[in-house]
Amino acid sequence: MIRVLAVSYPINPPCPYGVHNWTCSRFPHVKPKLNSRSWRARASSDADSSSSSSSSSSPFAPSIDSDPTDKNASGFCIIEGPETVQDFAKMELLEIQDNIRSRRNKIFLHMEEVRRLRIQQRLRNAELGISKEVQENELPNFPSFIPFLPPLTSENLKQYYVSCFSLIAGIIIFGGLLAPTLELKLGIGGTSYEDFIRSMHLPMQLSQVDPIVASFSGGAVGVISALMVVEINNVKQQEHKRCKYCLGTGYLACARCSSTGALVLIEPVSTISGGDQPLSPPKTERCSNCSGSGKVMCPTCLCTGMAMASEHDPRIDPFD
Amino acid sequence: MSAVLCVVCPKENAHSLLSLMPRNYCRCSSSNKLSSKLSFSSGVTAYSSAVANPSRSAEERVYEVVLKQADLMREHRRKTAMDLEKPIENDGNTNWNLLNEAFGRCREVTAEYAKTFYLGTLLMTPERRRAIWAIDVWCRRTDELVDGPNAMHITPKALEIWETRLTDLFEGQPYDMYDAALSYTVSKYPVDIQLFKDMIEGMKLDLRKSRYKNFDELYLYCYYVAGTVGLMSVPVMGIAPESKASIDSVYNAALALGIANQLTNILRDVGEDAIRGRIYLPQDELAQAGLSDDDIFRGIVTDKWRSFMKGQIKRARMFYDEAEKGVSELNFTSRWAVWASLLLYRQILDAIEANDYNNFTKRAYVAKAHKLASLPVAYARALMRPSKLAKFELGPKMNQIIYK
């Protein structure tokens, strides 16, 4: 079992954002968290323990609300500003690698804790008789890619199958049995290609078409256009999930260096002495805002590119 | 140390603030930002009595902001007339590619999130409408920070940093492309930074406050989140040159429109807000009408509720009436858009009445047919010239309107 160096979470008085952030969220999938005082008290008593246990009664479960304010001494903040890049800019490579490794480990452990907590939550819900509501980040159904059709779930997937097959069967029966019968017995239909082409005033050579070729082309055109419609709908839905501010890239152009990544240093040049020397090309310095990448974090999607970011969404790398 | 390229350098706002003679009113209880920063050169006769009164109402405090905006605009006009302010048209430092792309994005974001509003802005001149889009995108981004899908990760420190970015962009140091668009906008039009800061304040308020004791508190909130927007847009819309009305009154009308819009929102969304545990109705008026928070959470329409809502709607309509007085004073190209939005939004109140005051379960919306019908009416009203009469003073009279 890997022992993890715990970060002690200094406890502040309850952050005002903690309690009310949830109640004012407009999105039904976010459930209000129970900010029980007892957790905070426990966490504060264990704050100076230097190792964590990975049992489910781990004290390291202050609610997420108190986390961001006090992550580390330098005051990490999720929104970037002109000065925030300095947080990690002074570290050496080895230090950075260690930091990355330890944080990834923490994320891993936190995910495990979330899983165990969810189990407990479910048990409590069952005890109290609370009916299971839609959990966060779970999609019990997903919209159909075909326009105008209702959303798919595992229940109505069966219905989809049934209706699909019966439709195909019906068409085959109609084409293979009904139509010829009607034609023979009642004389309905039976328009030949020739008659049809003639009535539509199209060139007569179209009526010479091979029936196999005709039915194949018709089927193929139908299938291809159906697939196109589905694809277009798919793209529209994906776009819908994309962050509109950065268009899914996760980044916005840095205004300081105008997305070049470099700042031109303006140094006053004296024209009195050394006036005959040619001007040297201006020196450039790496833009501190964007660390030379030319783009800065999109504060709406927090570099995930998604309209609604979750902890699972990978953060896009600016240098890609 | 190294110097850094400036993208845009708006200096007007700083100059106007410095040129105003400081005459700060002393306040006994000043926990809000408005009081410490306000100073204006014109004496306000209506409020000499307010100085003595230690706790001034929200209306009075907001009125001070309005007067300050009017002063800023006068200052700006004076300077432009005397050619002191050289418009930064071909500043070699401005990156036009980035700026044009930024404005293009602002346009797309506005079109995506506020279709009706976007269509309305198309009625304005290109310069003005992209300025409005830039302002709208900033307000929307700020709103997303505290109320969007990722709002749970936002802390007070994050809002502080956001405010730092705001101050920087006003000084010509925008952080990202949308900030750059706004930075350019405020360099062209005399918009006060205080309005943006007040909007952030309003967002913060929304996070810690879910009940409002009286209309005064609610008025302040409405000013923060909607009145500021109205005031921000006046310099962009522009006052018609032939208008004889005072600048104060136009700003007041804009403020009234913002308040009216917000009150309409509130009255329409009573049910939705209740689900999230928030009641944006004055507690004292609810008590007066014999209603409690539980009545709202229960969501049943009673006669008490109907009569209460009637009073609220009446008050919202009064704000619209106040706003109407000022719309005609705007530039012609902006008048149609503003009239259209006013008439459309006002109809929501009618829709609430048509729903038998059931704003718990029914969402009051204006049918497309009504929306379309408003357009020609708005156009007709936009044709009305600015008032040629002597100045009509609009002052806050709301405290005189007794809620029945």
XYZ file of C-alpha atoms in Angstrom:
724
model
C 0.000 0.000 0.000
C 1.407 3.297 -0.962
C 1.568 5.816 1.766
C 0.783 9.251 0.633
C 2.070 12.423 2.094
C -0.973 14.220 3.260
C -1.485 17.870 2.747
C -2.824 19.426 5.838
C -5.849 21.470 5.073
C -5.875 24.580 7.185
C -9.411 25.179 8.204
C -10.999 28.531 7.680
C -14.308 29.689 8.925
C -16.906 28.347 6.548
C -16.392 29.921 3.205
C -19.508 31.819 2.160
C -19.360 30.164 -1.180
C -19.552 26.799 0.404
C -23.063 26.880 1.621
C -24.883 28.966 -0.895
C -23.131 28.034 -4.078
C -25.197 24.913 -4.276
C -28.526 26.477 -3.680
C -28.080 28.984 -6.409
C -26.838 26.593 -9.040
C -29.230 26.492 -11.927
C -28.403 23.022 -12.999
C -30.595 20.262 -11.646
C -27.902 17.659 -11.893
C -25.952 19.326 -9.113
C -27.252 18.193 -5.783
C -26.777 20.244 -2.639
C -23.961 18.832 -0.575
C -24.317 18.225 3.104
C -21.893 20.618 4.687
C -22.056 19.002 8.051
C -20.184 20.786 10.757
C -18.956 17.495 12.158
C -16.816 16.816 9.107
C -15.084 20.108 9.418
C -14.458 19.515 13.101
C -12.974 16.098 12.398
C -10.855 17.384 9.602
C -9.463 20.130 11.792
C -8.509 17.681 14.513
C -6.669 15.549 11.998
C -5.191 18.418 10.144
C -1.757 17.923 11.568
C -1.493 14.223 10.976
C 1.128 13.637 8.403
C -0.049 10.439 6.870
C -3.398 9.451 5.613
C -5.099 6.150 5.730
C -7.011 5.132 2.742
C -9.914 3.730 4.673
C -13.328 5.001 4.018
C -13.393 6.897 7.271
C -10.517 9.002 6.077
C -10.565 12.389 7.715
C -9.521 13.915 4.478
C -12.918 14.679 3.330
C -13.514 18.321 3.876
C -16.134 19.302 1.413
C -14.875 20.540 -1.877
C -15.936 24.031 -0.932
C -13.183 24.598 1.571
C -10.605 22.949 -0.658
C -9.890 25.488 -3.316
C -9.339 28.341 -0.913
C -6.580 26.639 0.996
C -4.915 24.166 -1.282
C -1.403 25.256 -0.609
C 0.457 28.123 0.899
C 0.719 30.081 -2.336
C -3.068 30.378 -2.557
C -4.000 28.443 -5.626
C -6.937 29.885 -7.504
C -8.784 28.295 -10.342
C -9.154 31.490 -12.362
C -6.015 32.769 -13.996
C -4.991 36.344 -13.625
C -1.939 38.411 -14.420
C -0.046 37.166 -11.375
C -1.222 33.596 -10.938
C 1.342 31.926 -13.198
C 3.970 32.585 -10.566
C 2.518 29.878 -8.342
C 4.509 27.089 -9.881
C 6.943 29.029 -12.017
C 9.728 28.950 -9.477
C 9.987 25.188 -9.139
C 12.778 23.086 -10.539
C 12.099 20.240 -12.943
C 12.492 17.470 -10.383
C 10.308 19.335 -7.937
C 7.673 19.778 -10.616
C 7.703 16.109 -11.465
C 7.312 15.182 -7.828
C 4.458 17.623 -7.456
C 2.692 16.221 -10.498
C 3.109 12.684 -9.276
C 1.825 13.412 -5.810
C -1.185 15.319 -7.109
C -2.125 12.589 -9.537
C -1.923 10.148 -6.714
C -4.196 12.316 -4.654
C -6.707 12.526 -7.493
C -6.668 8.751 -7.762
C -7.298 8.353 -4.064
C -9.988 11.009 -4.066
C -11.827 9.200 -6.843
C -11.742 6.059 -4.788
C -13.080 7.936 -1.791
C -15.863 9.370 -3.910
C -16.788 5.885 -4.997
C -16.984 4.647 -1.401
C -18.901 7.706 -0.314
C -21.421 7.114 -3.057
C -21.975 3.623 -1.769
C -22.656 4.979 1.701
C -24.919 7.601 0.244
C -26.921 4.960 -1.484
C -27.254 2.960 1.680
C -28.436 5.989 3.634
C -30.894 6.890 0.909
C -32.300 3.394 1.041
C -32.562 3.541 4.828
C -34.383 6.807 4.771
C -36.568 5.663 1.944
C -35.474 8.437 -0.348
C -36.037 7.439 -3.921
C -32.954 7.370 -6.058
C -32.695 10.521 -8.102
C -30.506 11.174 -11.034
C -26.922 11.203 -9.836
C -24.431 13.770 -10.953
C -22.654 13.132 -14.183
C -24.757 10.127 -14.963
C -26.580 9.972 -18.219
C -29.349 7.418 -17.876
C -30.430 8.136 -21.378
C -28.861 9.841 -24.279
C -30.498 11.618 -27.135
C -30.957 9.813 -30.378
C -28.771 10.905 -33.255
C -31.746 10.712 -35.566
C -33.770 13.897 -35.424
C -37.276 13.848 -34.034
C -36.876 10.502 -32.326
C -37.194 10.167 -28.547
C -34.105 9.541 -26.412
C -32.657 6.058 -26.164
C -32.474 4.027 -23.003
C -31.858 0.346 -22.523
C -35.601 -0.174 -22.104
C -36.757 1.490 -25.237
C -33.843 0.067 -27.205
C -35.922 -3.062 -27.415
C -38.784 -1.000 -28.738
C -36.456 0.519 -31.297
C -35.445 -2.960 -32.482
C -39.032 -4.132 -32.733
C -40.234 -1.120 -34.672
C -37.222 -1.222 -36.947
C -37.630 -4.868 -37.858
C -41.369 -4.655 -38.276
C -40.940 -1.670 -40.574
C -38.475 -3.584 -42.729
C -40.668 -6.658 -42.716
C -43.669 -4.581 -43.645
C -41.904 -2.970 -46.550
C -40.653 -6.326 -47.843
C -44.106 -7.830 -47.582
C -45.613 -4.838 -49.258
C -43.129 -4.850 -52.090
C -42.912 -8.613 -52.492
C -46.460 -9.742 -51.853
C -49.018 -6.975 -51.539
C -48.178 -4.870 -54.527
C -47.954 -7.760 -57.030
C -51.152 -9.257 -55.624
C -52.990 -5.997 -55.911
C -51.760 -5.641 -59.427
C -52.762 -9.100 -60.515
C -56.046 -9.370 -58.731
C -57.330 -5.836 -58.788
C -55.284 -4.212 -61.480
C -54.113 -1.448 -59.141
C -50.690 -0.161 -59.895
C -48.546 -1.958 -62.379
C -47.157 1.175 -63.906
C -44.112 0.169 -65.818
C -40.954 2.250 -65.919
C -41.786 3.279 -69.435
C -45.193 4.631 -68.572
C -43.849 6.422 -65.566
C -40.947 8.017 -67.423
C -43.254 9.012 -70.223
C -45.706 10.609 -67.832
C -42.943 12.569 -66.149
C -41.650 13.753 -69.523
C -38.137 12.599 -68.774
C -35.734 11.252 -71.417
C -36.813 7.800 -72.512
C -33.441 6.173 -71.982
C -34.110 6.237 -68.246
C -36.799 3.646 -68.789
C -34.214 1.200 -70.151
C -32.634 0.902 -66.733
C -31.853 -2.533 -65.347
C -34.236 -3.232 -62.425
C -31.412 -4.542 -60.274
C -29.397 -1.397 -60.868
C -32.473 0.699 -60.195
C -33.297 -0.852 -56.858
C -29.659 -0.845 -55.811
C -29.223 2.829 -56.606
C -32.441 3.717 -54.861
C -31.472 1.810 -51.754
C -27.956 3.213 -51.735
C -29.135 6.812 -52.081
C -31.584 6.295 -49.241
C -28.971 4.775 -46.950
C -26.342 7.399 -47.690
C -28.673 10.322 -47.094
C -29.928 8.745 -43.897
C -26.371 8.348 -42.640
C -25.611 11.981 -43.546
C -28.592 13.188 -41.565
C -27.485 11.180 -38.561
C -23.918 12.493 -38.790
C -25.043 16.101 -39.054
C -27.260 15.654 -36.058
C -24.384 14.102 -34.166
C -22.141 17.058 -34.946
C -24.827 19.480 -33.804
C -25.189 17.669 -30.515
C -21.458 17.556 -29.900
C -21.252 21.232 -30.656
C -23.949 21.779 -28.137
C -21.722 20.262 -25.501
C -18.785 22.382 -26.552
C -17.802 25.479 -24.636
C -18.955 28.374 -26.777
C -16.374 30.822 -25.583
C -13.294 28.909 -26.663
C -15.059 26.747 -29.260
C -13.885 23.601 -27.554
C -10.203 24.457 -27.631
C -10.065 25.247 -23.932
C -8.028 28.374 -24.547
C -8.433 31.982 -25.541
C -5.893 34.113 -27.349
C -3.593 35.933 -24.953
C -4.169 39.644 -25.385
C -0.895 40.692 -23.847
C 1.321 39.217 -26.497
C -1.480 39.065 -29.100
C -1.079 35.289 -29.173
C 2.527 35.451 -30.347
C 3.894 34.291 -27.013
C 6.573 36.920 -26.962
C 6.679 40.402 -25.581
C 8.798 42.982 -27.288
C 10.954 44.876 -24.871
C 11.030 48.553 -25.564
C 14.250 50.101 -24.514
C 14.820 53.761 -24.968
C 17.605 54.376 -27.408
C 19.640 57.486 -27.028
C 20.115 59.318 -30.289
C 22.725 61.721 -29.036
C 25.585 59.371 -28.438
C 26.123 56.549 -30.858
C 23.588 57.993 -33.229
C 25.269 56.457 -36.252
C 24.998 52.885 -35.083
C 22.207 50.899 -36.661
C 19.388 49.946 -34.329
C 19.625 46.390 -33.085
C 16.520 44.261 -33.473
C 14.330 44.539 -30.386
C 14.804 41.926 -27.732
C 11.860 39.750 -26.918
C 10.874 38.133 -23.692
C 8.521 35.264 -23.076
C 5.049 36.529 -22.266
C 4.373 35.958 -18.579
C 0.622 35.794 -19.058
C 0.577 32.729 -21.262
C 4.077 31.353 -20.572
C 4.893 31.684 -24.219
C 2.071 29.520 -25.525
C 0.100 32.456 -26.839
C -3.096 31.331 -25.212
C -4.647 31.625 -21.806
C -7.152 29.530 -19.911
C -10.791 29.834 -20.821
C -12.399 30.635 -17.457
C -15.761 29.282 -18.517
C -14.803 25.708 -19.264
C -11.573 25.684 -17.256
C -9.539 24.275 -20.148
C -11.756 21.266 -20.687
C -13.438 22.598 -23.801
C -16.785 21.328 -22.544
C -19.723 23.506 -21.653
C -20.138 21.582 -18.411
C -16.813 20.433 -17.042
C -16.432 17.483 -14.741
C -13.406 16.168 -12.906
C -13.074 13.447 -15.527
C -12.650 15.756 -18.472
C -9.024 15.917 -19.540
C -7.512 19.365 -19.425
C -6.278 20.412 -22.806
C -2.571 21.058 -23.117
C -1.786 24.526 -24.466
C 1.242 23.409 -26.389
C -0.600 20.832 -28.488
C 12.598 46.525 -15.939
C 11.204 45.687 -19.260
C 8.358 47.604 -20.764
C 5.420 45.872 -22.275
C 3.405 46.583 -25.371
C 0.075 48.145 -24.668
C -2.741 46.838 -26.734
C -5.041 49.765 -26.123
C -4.625 52.680 -23.828
C -7.887 54.061 -22.499
C -7.158 56.996 -20.354
C -10.414 58.846 -20.487
C -11.968 57.282 -17.485
C -9.050 58.057 -15.241
C -9.003 61.658 -16.417
C -12.652 62.194 -15.878
C -12.483 60.890 -12.367
C -9.568 63.097 -11.494
C -11.117 66.187 -12.942
C -14.203 65.946 -10.823
C -13.912 67.952 -7.653
C -13.920 65.622 -4.760
C -16.750 66.261 -2.402
C -17.302 63.100 -0.529
C -20.342 62.841 1.626
C -19.623 61.438 5.028
C -21.486 58.330 5.803
C -21.888 56.761 9.152
C -22.459 53.301 7.939
C -20.522 52.699 4.799
C -19.972 49.099 4.166
C -20.589 49.373 0.489
C -18.197 50.436 -2.190
C -20.426 53.076 -3.662
C -20.009 55.672 -0.989
C -16.249 55.807 -0.733
C -15.656 56.284 -4.430
C -18.342 58.749 -5.282
C -17.517 62.342 -5.823
C -19.127 64.763 -8.169
C -18.944 68.379 -8.969
C -22.597 69.188 -9.384
C -24.449 69.811 -6.187
C -27.572 67.791 -5.937
C -30.300 69.884 -4.450
C -32.699 67.076 -3.893
C -30.256 65.315 -1.657
C -28.965 67.924 0.686
C -31.351 66.537 3.213
C -30.027 63.088 2.568
C -26.615 64.078 3.846
C -27.937 64.565 7.306
C -29.708 61.243 7.208
C -27.116 58.643 8.153
C -28.655 55.669 6.479
C -29.676 56.607 3.016
C -31.888 54.386 1.000
C -30.573 52.259 -1.790
C -32.387 54.486 -4.237
C -30.463 57.507 -3.118
C -27.154 55.725 -3.270
C -27.922 54.424 -6.718
C -28.994 57.896 -7.804
C -25.536 59.119 -6.931
C -24.089 56.563 -9.289
C -26.451 57.776 -11.985
C -25.342 61.349 -11.504
C -21.747 60.280 -11.712
C -22.377 58.577 -15.038
C -23.982 61.717 -16.356
C -20.969 63.711 -15.239
C -18.644 61.289 -16.975
C -20.531 61.733 -20.186
C -20.491 65.517 -19.898
C -16.753 65.376 -19.303
C -16.271 63.121 -22.299
C -18.294 65.430 -24.512
C -16.377 68.434 -23.334
C -13.082 66.810 -24.099
C -14.143 65.537 -27.509
C -15.485 68.970 -28.376
C -12.195 70.547 -27.394
C -10.395 67.785 -29.284
C -8.468 66.845 -26.183
C -9.265 63.208 -26.659
C -7.671 61.973 -29.796
C -9.548 58.885 -30.865
C -7.116 56.026 -31.005
C -7.912 55.008 -34.524
C -4.621 53.980 -35.984
C -2.629 53.212 -32.950
C 0.261 51.091 -34.137
C 0.077 49.090 -30.973
C -3.409 47.765 -31.486
C -3.538 44.301 -32.919
C -6.483 44.591 -35.268
C -6.474 40.950 -36.263
C -6.915 39.836 -32.713
C -9.468 42.535 -32.016
C -11.587 41.757 -35.047
C -11.543 38.092 -34.229
C -12.465 38.904 -30.651
C -15.433 41.000 -31.730
C -16.474 38.234 -34.103
C -16.482 35.787 -31.238
C -18.417 38.207 -29.049
C -21.008 38.304 -31.783
C -21.270 34.526 -31.923
C -21.522 34.126 -28.171
C -24.264 36.754 -27.941
C -26.134 35.161 -30.835
C -25.861 31.785 -29.165
C -27.057 32.718 -25.708
C -29.450 35.573 -26.249
C -31.087 35.202 -29.641
C -33.787 37.807 -29.247
C -31.379 40.321 -27.775
C -28.913 39.611 -30.578
C -31.543 40.187 -33.222
C -32.368 43.458 -31.534
C -28.765 44.594 -31.610
C -28.640 44.044 -35.355
C -30.829 47.109 -35.582
C -27.929 49.236 -34.371
C -24.908 50.548 -36.189
C -21.965 48.128 -36.536
C -19.705 50.096 -34.181
C -22.302 50.297 -31.465
C -23.532 46.781 -31.666
C -20.145 45.200 -31.354
C -19.516 47.374 -28.317
C -22.746 46.077 -26.834
C -21.706 42.524 -27.632
C -18.368 43.003 -25.893
C -20.099 44.315 -22.779
C -22.663 41.528 -22.932
C -19.970 38.849 -23.184
C -18.126 40.227 -20.173
C -21.326 40.267 -18.132
C -22.169 36.784 -19.304
C -18.723 35.433 -18.467
C -18.926 36.971 -15.019
C -22.334 35.436 -14.542
C -21.013 32.036 -15.643
C -18.322 32.272 -13.017
C -20.778 32.388 -10.182
C -23.797 30.778 -11.693
C -22.563 28.584 -14.486
C -21.987 24.855 -14.631
C -18.524 25.145 -13.125
C -19.467 27.656 -10.481
C -18.780 25.244 -7.653
C -15.055 25.698 -8.137
C -15.147 29.462 -7.892
C -13.928 31.057 -4.668
C -13.859 34.622 -3.369
C -10.231 34.772 -4.431
C -11.223 33.910 -7.974
C -13.608 36.845 -8.053
C -10.862 39.066 -6.723
C -8.634 38.007 -9.565
C -11.486 38.599 -11.970
C -11.774 42.111 -10.611
C -8.032 42.620 -11.035
C -8.385 41.613 -14.651
C -11.203 44.127 -14.989
C -9.086 46.941 -13.604
C -6.223 45.929 -15.846
C -8.316 45.939 -18.972
C -9.600 49.389 -18.154
C -5.983 50.472 -18.031
C -5.283 48.970 -21.409
C -3.851 45.671 -20.247
C -6.435 43.063 -21.203
C -5.732 39.471 -20.267
C -7.460 37.495 -22.998
C -9.223 38.237 -26.256
C -12.634 38.961 -24.801
C -11.042 41.319 -22.310
C -9.322 42.974 -25.258
C -12.659 43.572 -26.973
C -14.067 45.175 -23.844
C -10.900 47.168 -23.335
C -11.251 48.651 -26.793
C -14.921 49.357 -26.176
C -14.316 51.295 -22.988
C -11.619 53.280 -24.680
C -14.139 54.472 -27.249
C -17.150 55.034 -25.028
C -17.154 56.633 -21.582
C -18.301 53.676 -19.509
C -17.489 53.775 -15.824
C -15.570 50.895 -14.264
C -17.653 51.250 -11.137
C -20.622 49.744 -12.950
C -18.681 46.600 -13.719
C -17.434 46.365 -10.167
C -20.977 46.785 -8.929
C -22.060 43.943 -11.137
C -19.440 41.676 -9.576
C -20.748 42.844 -6.228
C -24.224 41.825 -7.287
C -23.019 38.364 -8.233
C -21.361 38.012 -4.859
C -24.564 39.134 -3.199
C -26.446 36.411 -4.956
C -24.200 33.854 -3.380
C -24.764 34.798 0.194
C -28.222 36.297 0.236
C -31.400 34.436 -0.489
C -33.927 36.705 1.204
C -34.583 40.418 0.885
C -36.014 42.246 3.878
C -37.610 45.113 2.032
C -37.868 46.703 -1.359
C -34.862 48.867 -0.615
C -32.588 45.828 -0.458
C -34.181 44.347 -3.531
C -33.757 47.618 -5.374
C -30.047 47.569 -4.628
C -29.760 44.016 -5.891
C -31.671 44.863 -9.052
C -29.378 47.825 -9.558
C -26.306 45.636 -9.155
C -27.289 42.982 -11.633
C -29.468 44.850 -14.116
C -29.384 48.575 -13.470
C -25.656 48.578 -14.137
C -26.222 47.041 -17.548
C -28.693 49.770 -18.430
C -26.236 52.435 -17.347
C -23.376 50.764 -19.224
C -25.300 50.803 -22.451
C -26.255 54.481 -22.492
C -22.853 55.765 -23.613
C -22.778 53.095 -26.281
C -26.286 53.738 -27.544
C -25.591 57.421 -27.526
C -27.906 60.278 -26.754
C -29.406 61.997 -29.774
C -27.623 65.280 -30.437
C -30.920 67.099 -30.829
C -32.191 65.913 -27.469
C -32.946 68.660 -25.031
C -33.481 66.413 -22.079
C -30.861 66.382 -19.361
C -28.282 63.636 -19.391
C -29.265 62.717 -15.847
C -32.773 61.903 -16.923
C -31.633 59.652 -19.740
C -29.416 57.697 -17.395
C -32.237 57.511 -14.910
C -34.508 56.094 -17.563
C -31.880 53.513 -18.468
C -31.575 52.563 -14.826
C -35.343 52.286 -14.560
C -35.402 49.993 -17.571
C -32.782 47.749 -16.035
C -34.690 47.589 -12.756
C -37.947 46.936 -14.586
C -36.370 44.080 -16.527
C -34.983 42.510 -13.410
C -38.270 42.833 -11.539
C -39.982 41.179 -14.482
C -37.486 38.328 -14.343
C -38.083 37.957 -10.635
C -41.839 37.936 -10.967
C -41.711 35.446 -13.778
C -39.339 33.031 -12.041
C -40.842 32.866 -8.549
C -41.370 29.125 -8.835
C -37.937 28.337 -10.228
C -36.175 30.423 -7.641
C -38.228 28.845 -4.877
C -37.023 25.403 -5.931
C -33.499 26.636 -5.326
C -34.520 28.061 -1.986
C -34.416 31.705 -3.017
C -37.116 34.299 -2.667
C -36.533 37.577 -4.440
C -39.600 39.282 -3.039
C -39.487 41.791 -0.182
C -40.180 40.003 3.080
C -42.006 42.922 4.664
C -44.409 43.218 1.765
C -45.042 39.499 1.846
C -45.828 39.731 5.541
C -48.106 42.673 4.883
C -50.017 40.597 2.390
C -50.290 37.786 4.866
C -47.945 35.483 2.992
C -45.002 33.527 4.285
C -42.050 31.772 2.705
C -43.879 28.491 3.095
C -46.755 29.738 1.002
C -44.299 30.372 -1.770
C -42.588 27.037 -1.413
C -45.942 25.314 -1.449
C -46.694 27.036 -4.688
C -50.449 27.383 -4.480
C -52.147 30.405 -5.950
C -54.468 31.997 -3.430
C -56.371 35.258 -3.449
C -53.789 36.742 -1.132
C -51.140 35.782 -3.655
C -53.131 37.313 -6.483
C -53.526 40.620 -4.761
C -49.864 40.608 -3.735
C -48.768 39.915 -7.285
C -51.036 42.648 -8.589
C -49.173 45.162 -6.477
C -45.785 43.865 -7.554
C -46.711 43.938 -11.215
C -48.060 47.440 -10.814
C -44.773 48.593 -9.401
C -42.798 46.918 -12.173
C -45.015 48.682 -14.711
C -44.258 51.982 -13.057
C -40.589 51.414 -13.661
C -41.308 50.717 -17.319
C -43.235 53.965 -17.502
C -40.258 55.804 -16.058
C -37.988 54.117 -18.566
C -40.173 55.035 -21.512
C -39.615 58.698 -20.846
C -35.964 58.389 -21.698
C -35.885 56.030 -24.660
C -36.823 58.726 -27.135
C -33.730 60.675 -26.170
C -31.369 58.049 -27.513
C -29.817 58.017 -30.928
C -32.257 57.052 -33.614
C -30.408 53.872 -34.593
C -30.553 52.659 -31.023
C -34.108 53.672 -30.280
C -35.802 50.898 -32.193
C -33.801 48.181 -30.482
C -34.445 49.575 -27.029
C -38.152 50.132 -27.679
C -38.468 46.610 -28.994
C -36.830 45.099 -25.941
C -38.885 47.287 -23.616
C -42.185 46.366 -25.221
C -41.323 42.689 -25.431
C -40.215 42.409 -21.852
C -43.172 44.386 -20.630
C -45.443 41.820 -22.212
C -44.125 39.199 -19.891
C -45.993 40.935 -17.100
C -49.159 40.611 -19.166
C -48.417 36.942 -19.610
C -48.135 36.481 -15.841
C -51.560 38.033 -15.451
C -52.927 35.821 -18.198
C -51.612 32.800 -16.298
C -53.799 33.861 -13.380
C -50.683 34.882 -11.461
C -49.437 31.346 -11.373
C -45.723 31.944 -11.575
C -45.061 28.827 -9.538
C -45.667 26.215 -12.151
C -46.360 28.114 -15.330
C -43.676 30.006 -17.150
C -44.971 33.264 -18.517
C -43.758 33.678 -22.041
C -44.692 35.931 -24.873
C -46.072 34.196 -27.933
C -44.115 34.610 -31.157
C -47.036 36.396 -32.726
C -47.002 39.030 -30.000
C -43.251 39.373 -30.319
C -43.489 39.989 -34.020
C -46.344 42.426 -33.531
C -44.187 44.440 -31.142
C -41.633 45.185 -33.812
C -43.662 47.586 -35.923
C -45.049 49.211 -32.773
C -41.488 49.677 -31.537
C -40.514 51.150 -34.876
C -43.385 53.595 -34.731
C -42.346 54.723 -31.300
C -38.738 54.963 -32.384
C -39.789 57.480 -34.974
C -40.859 59.801 -32.203
C -38.304 62.534 -31.888
C -36.402 63.393 -28.765
C -38.233 65.828 -26.556
C -37.970 69.411 -27.591
C -39.395 70.464 -24.285
C -37.328 71.853 -21.501
C -35.543 69.366 -19.355
C -37.749 67.044 -17.461
C -36.085 65.823 -14.373
C -36.425 62.230 -13.469
C -35.591 61.531 -9.938
C -36.248 58.535 -7.880
C -39.812 58.842 -6.752
C -40.218 55.208 -6.015
C -40.119 55.719 -2.319
C -43.219 57.806 -2.738
C -45.068 55.060 -4.472
C -46.834 53.332 -1.690
C -47.282 49.703 -2.264
C -50.907 48.898 -1.631
